[in-house]
Amino acid sequence: MKPLSICNYYRNNKKKFISSILSVFIAVSFLYVLNTFVKSMYDSSYKLGVIQYKYYSTVKGYNKGNPIPEDIINKLNDDINVDKLIPFMKYGLRYSTPGSLNQADVFALRNKDINYFLSKQNTTVTSGRLPSENKHEIAVNYPVAQNKKIKIGDSVGNEVNKFEELNGKYKVVGILKGETMMSIVSANNETFPTKDSGEDIMRNGIMIFPKMGKASEVNKIIESLPRDEVQSETINSVSKQFTDQMGALRILDIVSILAIVLMVITVGSSKYVQFFNRKEELGILNAIGYDKSYILKRAILEVVIVNSISYIIGILLGIALSYMNKMNIFEAAGAVGVVLYSKAFIVSLYVPLFTILFTIIPINIMINKLDPIKMIENN
């Protein structure tokens, strides 16, 4: 005899087994996919706008009409921790991913600075070539090209798409690939009007590349520059700004909590009803000699096993759906897709854990109140 046998009960009550499994694994897979989707959005935006500042910082004039003061340029140029200053002008190409609409950075650089700039970021030309100076050419980063569905020979710019932050029309002559997502445009009279102006070329905007292992020291100097004279961007300031902007995604944590509460109440209640309907079975077992602690242990074991199976199935489904999102939604748009994410595993685990807890508590109360003699008399 196998009292409270899990296999025997669910073999004879397949619908109840399916309903017990179904509700939990759907909730688990939903939470897993929700968290990997949000993480994909976060990582995509981070790669687009933050990660490049690991390699350099930037300083620009306080506003368009005010160039960088010469004494600040000299201070940075003479610092022993600075490897090189590179003048630049910044533009953008429209870049859209699920949940966001941004501009991917496009830099106008002198030809003599491009190779240094790319090598510092481990970026290479995978096809085509770099843009020539005084031309209307551009080398587009691979994820951006993928996002915009363009290839070598196509054109970009606000003459092609009015939403681009790049005036004119530029022919794609190369594809770049690396850790960052920036593109390089020809330095000409439109994109870089001061490129041939000698020392004044530095006064519109400069990239500051630190020497190996000296990024922290250089960033401290840049962050100490007077804010009423220059605008500076370092990995610290950009990361803080990025975190503030992405704070809106925290609302999805609230959605996760609400989903957990709803599913725990629903599943816990249905599981309790199942055991309540088996109250007579439990009472008979108690009457023939099985003590209440043994009956409770068997009930707990059943609840744990059913929820564990549900969690495993839900995680497997969540991973499969996250992989589909990665391939068909994010990477197809040149973004970052996440499939395995520790937070998603943990958040999804809350559903079976709390379901077990809030199912066992009422079952324990019910079992402790069992009165087999009264039940037999009533029958």
Coordinates of C-alpha atoms in Angstrom, one line a residue:
M1 CA 0.0 0.0 0.0
K2 CA 1.3 3.5 -0.9
P3 CA -0.6 6.1 1.1
L4 CA -0.8 9.5 -0.7
S5 CA 1.2 8.1 -3.6
I6 CA 1.9 11.0 -6.0
C7 CA 2.2 8.7 -9.0
N8 CA -1.0 6.8 -8.2
Y9 CA -3.0 9.9 -7.6
Y10 CA -2.0 11.8 -10.7
R11 CA -2.2 8.7 -12.9
N12 CA -5.9 8.6 -12.0
N13 CA -6.3 12.4 -12.1
K14 CA -4.4 13.5 -15.2
K15 CA -6.4 16.7 -15.6
K16 CA -5.6 17.8 -12.1
F17 CA -1.9 17.1 -12.7
I18 CA -1.9 19.0 -16.0
S19 CA -3.7 22.0 -14.4
S20 CA -1.2 22.0 -11.4
I21 CA 1.8 21.9 -13.8
L22 CA 0.4 24.3 -16.4
S23 CA -0.3 27.3 -14.3
V24 CA 3.1 27.3 -12.6
F25 CA 5.2 26.7 -15.7
I26 CA 3.4 29.4 -17.7
A27 CA 4.1 31.9 -14.9
V28 CA 7.8 30.8 -14.7
S29 CA 8.3 31.0 -18.4
F30 CA 6.6 34.4 -18.6
L31 CA 8.8 35.9 -15.8
Y32 CA 11.9 34.4 -17.4
V33 CA 11.2 35.8 -20.9
L34 CA 10.2 39.2 -19.4
N35 CA 13.5 39.5 -17.6
T36 CA 15.7 38.4 -20.5
F37 CA 13.8 40.8 -22.8
V38 CA 14.5 43.7 -20.4
K39 CA 18.1 42.6 -20.1
S40 CA 18.4 42.5 -23.9
M41 CA 17.1 46.1 -24.1
Y42 CA 19.4 47.2 -21.3
D43 CA 22.5 45.6 -22.9
S44 CA 21.7 46.9 -26.3
S45 CA 21.4 50.5 -25.1
Y46 CA 24.6 50.1 -23.0
K47 CA 26.6 48.9 -26.0
L48 CA 25.1 51.7 -28.1
G49 CA 25.8 54.6 -25.8
V50 CA 28.2 53.8 -23.0
I51 CA 30.7 51.1 -23.6
Q52 CA 33.0 53.2 -25.9
Y53 CA 33.8 55.5 -22.9
K54 CA 35.9 52.7 -21.5
Y55 CA 38.5 53.7 -24.0
Y56 CA 38.3 57.4 -24.1
S57 CA 36.6 60.5 -22.7
T58 CA 35.4 63.6 -24.5
V59 CA 35.4 67.3 -23.9
K60 CA 33.5 69.9 -25.9
G61 CA 32.8 73.6 -25.6
Y62 CA 30.0 74.6 -23.1
N63 CA 27.7 75.3 -26.0
K64 CA 28.0 75.6 -29.8
G65 CA 29.2 79.2 -29.8
N66 CA 31.9 78.7 -27.1
P67 CA 34.9 76.6 -28.1
I68 CA 37.1 74.8 -25.5
P69 CA 39.4 77.3 -23.8
E70 CA 43.0 76.9 -24.9
D71 CA 44.3 76.5 -21.4
I72 CA 42.2 73.4 -20.8
I73 CA 43.5 71.9 -24.1
N74 CA 47.0 72.6 -23.0
K75 CA 46.4 71.1 -19.5
L76 CA 45.1 67.9 -21.0
N77 CA 47.8 67.7 -23.6
D78 CA 50.6 68.1 -21.0
D79 CA 49.2 65.6 -18.5
I80 CA 51.5 62.6 -18.1
N81 CA 48.6 60.2 -18.0
V82 CA 47.2 61.2 -21.4
D83 CA 48.3 59.2 -24.4
K84 CA 46.7 61.3 -27.1
L85 CA 44.1 64.0 -28.0
I86 CA 42.1 63.5 -31.1
P87 CA 39.8 66.3 -32.5
F88 CA 36.4 65.1 -33.7
M89 CA 32.9 66.1 -34.7
K90 CA 29.9 63.9 -33.7
Y91 CA 26.8 63.0 -35.6
G92 CA 24.3 60.2 -35.5
L93 CA 22.4 57.5 -37.5
R94 CA 18.9 56.5 -36.5
Y95 CA 18.9 53.2 -34.6
S96 CA 15.7 51.5 -33.4
T97 CA 15.3 48.4 -31.3
P98 CA 12.4 47.0 -29.4
G99 CA 11.5 49.5 -26.7
S100 CA 13.9 52.3 -27.8
L101 CA 14.7 54.7 -30.6
N102 CA 18.2 56.2 -30.5
Q103 CA 21.0 57.6 -32.6
A104 CA 24.1 55.6 -33.1
D105 CA 27.3 57.7 -32.9
V106 CA 29.1 58.7 -36.1
F107 CA 32.4 60.5 -35.8
A108 CA 34.2 62.7 -38.3
L109 CA 37.9 62.2 -37.8
R110 CA 41.0 63.2 -39.7
N111 CA 42.5 60.3 -41.8
K112 CA 45.7 60.3 -39.8
D113 CA 43.7 59.7 -36.5
I114 CA 41.3 57.0 -37.7
N115 CA 43.7 54.0 -37.4
Y116 CA 44.7 55.0 -33.9
F117 CA 41.0 55.5 -32.9
L118 CA 40.0 52.1 -34.3
S119 CA 42.9 50.2 -32.8
K120 CA 42.2 51.5 -29.3
Q121 CA 38.7 50.0 -29.5
N122 CA 39.7 46.8 -31.2
T123 CA 37.6 47.7 -34.2
T124 CA 38.4 46.5 -37.7
V125 CA 37.2 46.9 -41.2
T126 CA 35.5 43.6 -42.1
S127 CA 34.6 44.5 -45.6
G128 CA 35.2 47.5 -47.9
R129 CA 37.5 50.3 -46.8
L130 CA 37.6 53.4 -44.6
P131 CA 36.1 56.7 -45.9
S132 CA 38.4 59.1 -47.7
E133 CA 39.0 62.7 -46.5
N134 CA 37.0 65.4 -48.3
K135 CA 34.6 62.9 -49.7
H136 CA 31.0 62.0 -48.9
E137 CA 31.7 58.5 -47.6
I138 CA 31.0 56.5 -44.4
A139 CA 32.1 53.2 -42.8
V140 CA 29.1 51.9 -40.9
N141 CA 29.4 49.6 -37.9
Y142 CA 28.0 46.2 -38.6
P143 CA 25.1 46.1 -36.0
V144 CA 24.0 49.6 -37.2
A145 CA 24.1 48.4 -40.9
Q146 CA 22.1 45.4 -39.9
N147 CA 19.6 47.5 -38.0
K148 CA 19.2 49.9 -41.0
K149 CA 19.3 47.1 -43.5
I150 CA 22.1 48.8 -45.5
K151 CA 25.2 47.4 -47.3
I152 CA 28.2 48.7 -49.1
G153 CA 27.0 51.0 -52.0
D154 CA 23.9 52.2 -50.2
S155 CA 23.6 55.8 -48.9
V156 CA 22.7 57.3 -45.5
G157 CA 22.2 60.8 -44.2
N158 CA 19.3 63.2 -43.8
E159 CA 18.8 63.5 -47.5
V160 CA 17.9 59.8 -47.4
N161 CA 16.2 59.7 -44.1
K162 CA 15.2 63.1 -42.6
F163 CA 15.5 61.7 -39.0
E164 CA 19.3 61.1 -39.4
E165 CA 21.6 63.5 -37.5
L166 CA 24.0 63.6 -40.4
N167 CA 23.5 66.3 -42.9
G168 CA 23.7 65.4 -46.6
K169 CA 24.1 62.1 -48.3
Y170 CA 27.0 59.7 -47.7
K171 CA 27.9 56.5 -49.6
V172 CA 28.6 53.4 -47.5
V173 CA 32.1 52.2 -48.4
G174 CA 33.0 50.0 -45.5
I175 CA 31.6 47.9 -42.6
L176 CA 33.2 48.0 -39.2
K177 CA 33.1 45.5 -36.4
G178 CA 34.2 45.6 -32.8
E179 CA 33.0 46.0 -29.2
T180 CA 31.5 49.4 -29.8
M181 CA 28.8 50.6 -32.3
M182 CA 30.3 53.8 -33.7
S183 CA 30.7 54.6 -37.4
I184 CA 33.3 56.8 -39.2
V185 CA 32.3 59.5 -41.7
S186 CA 34.6 61.5 -44.1
A187 CA 36.1 64.6 -42.7
N188 CA 35.0 67.3 -45.2
N189 CA 34.0 71.0 -45.1
E190 CA 30.5 70.0 -43.9
T191 CA 31.3 67.4 -41.3
F192 CA 34.5 68.9 -40.0
P193 CA 34.8 72.6 -41.2
T194 CA 37.9 73.3 -38.9
K195 CA 39.9 70.2 -39.9
D196 CA 42.6 72.2 -41.6
S197 CA 42.7 75.1 -39.1
G198 CA 45.8 74.2 -37.3
E199 CA 45.7 74.5 -33.5
D200 CA 42.0 75.7 -33.5
I201 CA 41.0 72.2 -34.7
M202 CA 41.0 71.0 -31.1
R203 CA 38.7 73.7 -29.8
N204 CA 35.4 72.2 -31.1
G205 CA 35.7 68.8 -29.4
I206 CA 38.4 66.4 -28.4
M207 CA 38.7 62.7 -27.4
I208 CA 41.1 62.0 -24.6
F209 CA 42.8 58.6 -24.7
P210 CA 44.5 57.7 -21.4
K211 CA 47.7 55.7 -21.2
M212 CA 47.5 52.0 -20.3
G213 CA 46.0 51.7 -16.7
K214 CA 45.6 55.5 -16.3
A215 CA 42.0 55.9 -17.2
S216 CA 40.9 56.6 -13.6
E217 CA 43.5 59.4 -13.2
V218 CA 42.5 61.0 -16.5
N219 CA 38.8 60.8 -15.8
K220 CA 39.3 62.6 -12.5
I221 CA 41.1 65.5 -14.2
I222 CA 38.3 65.7 -16.9
E223 CA 35.6 65.6 -14.3
S224 CA 37.3 68.5 -12.4
L225 CA 37.2 70.8 -15.3
P226 CA 34.9 73.9 -14.9
R227 CA 31.4 73.0 -16.0
D228 CA 30.6 76.5 -17.1
E229 CA 33.3 76.3 -19.7
V230 CA 33.2 72.8 -21.1
Q231 CA 30.9 69.7 -21.4
S232 CA 32.7 66.5 -20.5
E233 CA 31.8 62.9 -20.8
T234 CA 33.6 60.1 -19.0
I235 CA 32.6 56.5 -18.3
N236 CA 31.5 57.6 -14.8
S237 CA 29.2 60.4 -15.9
V238 CA 27.8 58.6 -18.9
S239 CA 27.1 55.4 -16.8
K240 CA 25.3 57.5 -14.2
Q241 CA 23.2 59.2 -16.9
F242 CA 22.5 55.9 -18.5
T243 CA 21.3 54.4 -15.2
D244 CA 19.0 57.3 -14.6
Q245 CA 17.5 57.0 -18.1
M246 CA 17.0 53.3 -17.8
G247 CA 15.2 53.7 -14.5
A248 CA 11.9 53.5 -16.3
L249 CA 12.5 49.8 -16.8
R250 CA 12.1 49.3 -13.0
I251 CA 8.4 49.4 -13.6
L252 CA 8.8 45.9 -15.1
D253 CA 10.1 44.7 -11.8
I254 CA 6.7 45.8 -10.4
V255 CA 5.0 43.8 -13.1
S256 CA 7.1 40.8 -12.1
I257 CA 6.1 41.2 -8.4
L258 CA 2.4 41.5 -9.4
A259 CA 2.6 38.4 -11.6
I260 CA 4.2 36.5 -8.8
V261 CA 1.6 37.5 -6.3
L262 CA -1.3 36.7 -8.7
M263 CA 0.1 33.3 -9.6
V264 CA 0.9 32.4 -6.0
I265 CA -2.7 33.2 -4.9
T266 CA -4.2 31.4 -7.9
V267 CA -2.1 28.3 -7.9
G268 CA -1.9 28.0 -4.1
S269 CA -5.7 28.3 -3.8
S270 CA -6.3 25.6 -6.5
K271 CA -3.8 23.3 -4.9
Y272 CA -5.4 23.7 -1.5
V273 CA -8.8 22.9 -3.0
Q274 CA -7.4 19.7 -4.5
F275 CA -6.2 18.6 -1.0
F276 CA -9.5 19.8 0.6
N277 CA -11.4 17.5 -1.8
R278 CA -9.1 14.7 -0.6
K279 CA -9.9 15.4 3.0
E280 CA -11.8 12.2 3.5
E281 CA -8.8 10.2 2.2
L282 CA -6.6 12.0 4.6
G283 CA -9.0 11.3 7.5
I284 CA -9.2 7.6 6.7
L285 CA -5.4 7.4 6.6
N286 CA -5.3 9.1 10.0
A287 CA -8.0 6.7 11.3
I288 CA -6.1 3.5 10.3
G289 CA -2.9 4.6 12.0
Y290 CA -0.9 7.1 9.9
D291 CA -0.2 10.0 12.1
K292 CA -0.7 13.6 11.0
S293 CA 3.0 14.4 10.7
Y294 CA 3.5 11.6 8.2
I295 CA 0.4 12.7 6.2
L296 CA 1.8 16.3 6.2
K297 CA 5.2 15.2 5.0
R298 CA 3.7 13.3 2.1
A299 CA 1.6 16.3 1.2
I300 CA 4.6 18.6 1.3
L301 CA 6.6 16.1 -0.8
E302 CA 3.8 16.1 -3.4
V303 CA 3.6 19.9 -3.5
V304 CA 7.4 20.3 -3.8
I305 CA 7.7 17.7 -6.6
V306 CA 4.8 19.2 -8.7
N307 CA 6.2 22.7 -8.4
S308 CA 9.8 21.5 -9.1
I309 CA 8.6 19.8 -12.3
S310 CA 6.7 23.0 -13.2
Y311 CA 9.8 25.2 -12.7
I312 CA 12.0 23.0 -14.8
I313 CA 9.5 22.9 -17.7
G314 CA 8.9 26.7 -17.4
I315 CA 12.6 27.5 -17.4
L316 CA 13.2 25.3 -20.5
L317 CA 10.3 27.0 -22.3
G318 CA 11.5 30.4 -21.2
I319 CA 15.0 29.7 -22.5
A320 CA 13.6 28.5 -25.8
L321 CA 11.4 31.7 -26.2
S322 CA 14.3 33.9 -25.1
Y323 CA 16.5 32.3 -27.8
M324 CA 13.7 33.0 -30.4
N325 CA 13.6 36.7 -29.2
K326 CA 17.4 36.9 -29.5
M327 CA 17.6 35.6 -33.0
N328 CA 14.4 37.1 -34.5
I329 CA 13.9 40.3 -32.6
F330 CA 17.2 41.6 -31.2
E331 CA 20.1 40.2 -33.3
A332 CA 18.1 40.6 -36.5
A333 CA 18.0 44.3 -35.6
G334 CA 21.7 44.6 -34.8
A335 CA 21.1 44.6 -31.0
V336 CA 22.2 42.4 -28.1
G337 CA 20.0 39.4 -27.3
V338 CA 20.2 37.6 -23.9
V339 CA 19.2 34.0 -23.4
L340 CA 20.8 32.9 -20.1
Y341 CA 20.4 35.5 -17.3
S342 CA 20.9 34.8 -13.6
K343 CA 18.2 37.3 -12.4
A344 CA 15.7 35.6 -14.7
F345 CA 16.4 32.2 -13.1
I346 CA 16.0 33.7 -9.6
V347 CA 12.9 35.8 -10.2
S348 CA 11.2 32.9 -11.9
L349 CA 12.0 30.7 -8.9
Y350 CA 9.9 32.9 -6.7
V351 CA 6.7 31.5 -8.2
P352 CA 7.2 27.8 -7.2
L353 CA 8.8 28.8 -3.9
F354 CA 6.0 31.0 -2.7
T355 CA 3.4 28.6 -4.1
I356 CA 4.9 25.8 -2.0
L357 CA 4.9 28.0 1.1
F358 CA 1.4 29.4 0.7
T359 CA 0.0 25.9 -0.2
I360 CA 1.6 24.1 2.7
I361 CA 0.4 26.6 5.4
P362 CA -3.3 26.0 4.8
I363 CA -2.8 22.3 4.2
N364 CA -1.0 22.0 7.5
I365 CA -3.9 23.8 9.3
M366 CA -6.4 21.5 7.6
I367 CA -4.5 18.3 8.5
N368 CA -4.1 19.4 12.1
K369 CA -7.9 19.8 12.3
L370 CA -8.7 16.4 10.9
D371 CA -11.2 14.4 13.1
P372 CA -11.5 11.0 11.5
I373 CA -14.1 9.7 14.0
K374 CA -16.4 12.6 13.3
M375 CA -15.9 12.2 9.5
I376 CA -16.8 8.5 9.7
E377 CA -19.9 9.3 11.8
N378 CA -21.0 11.9 9.3
N379 CA -20.6 9.4 6.5

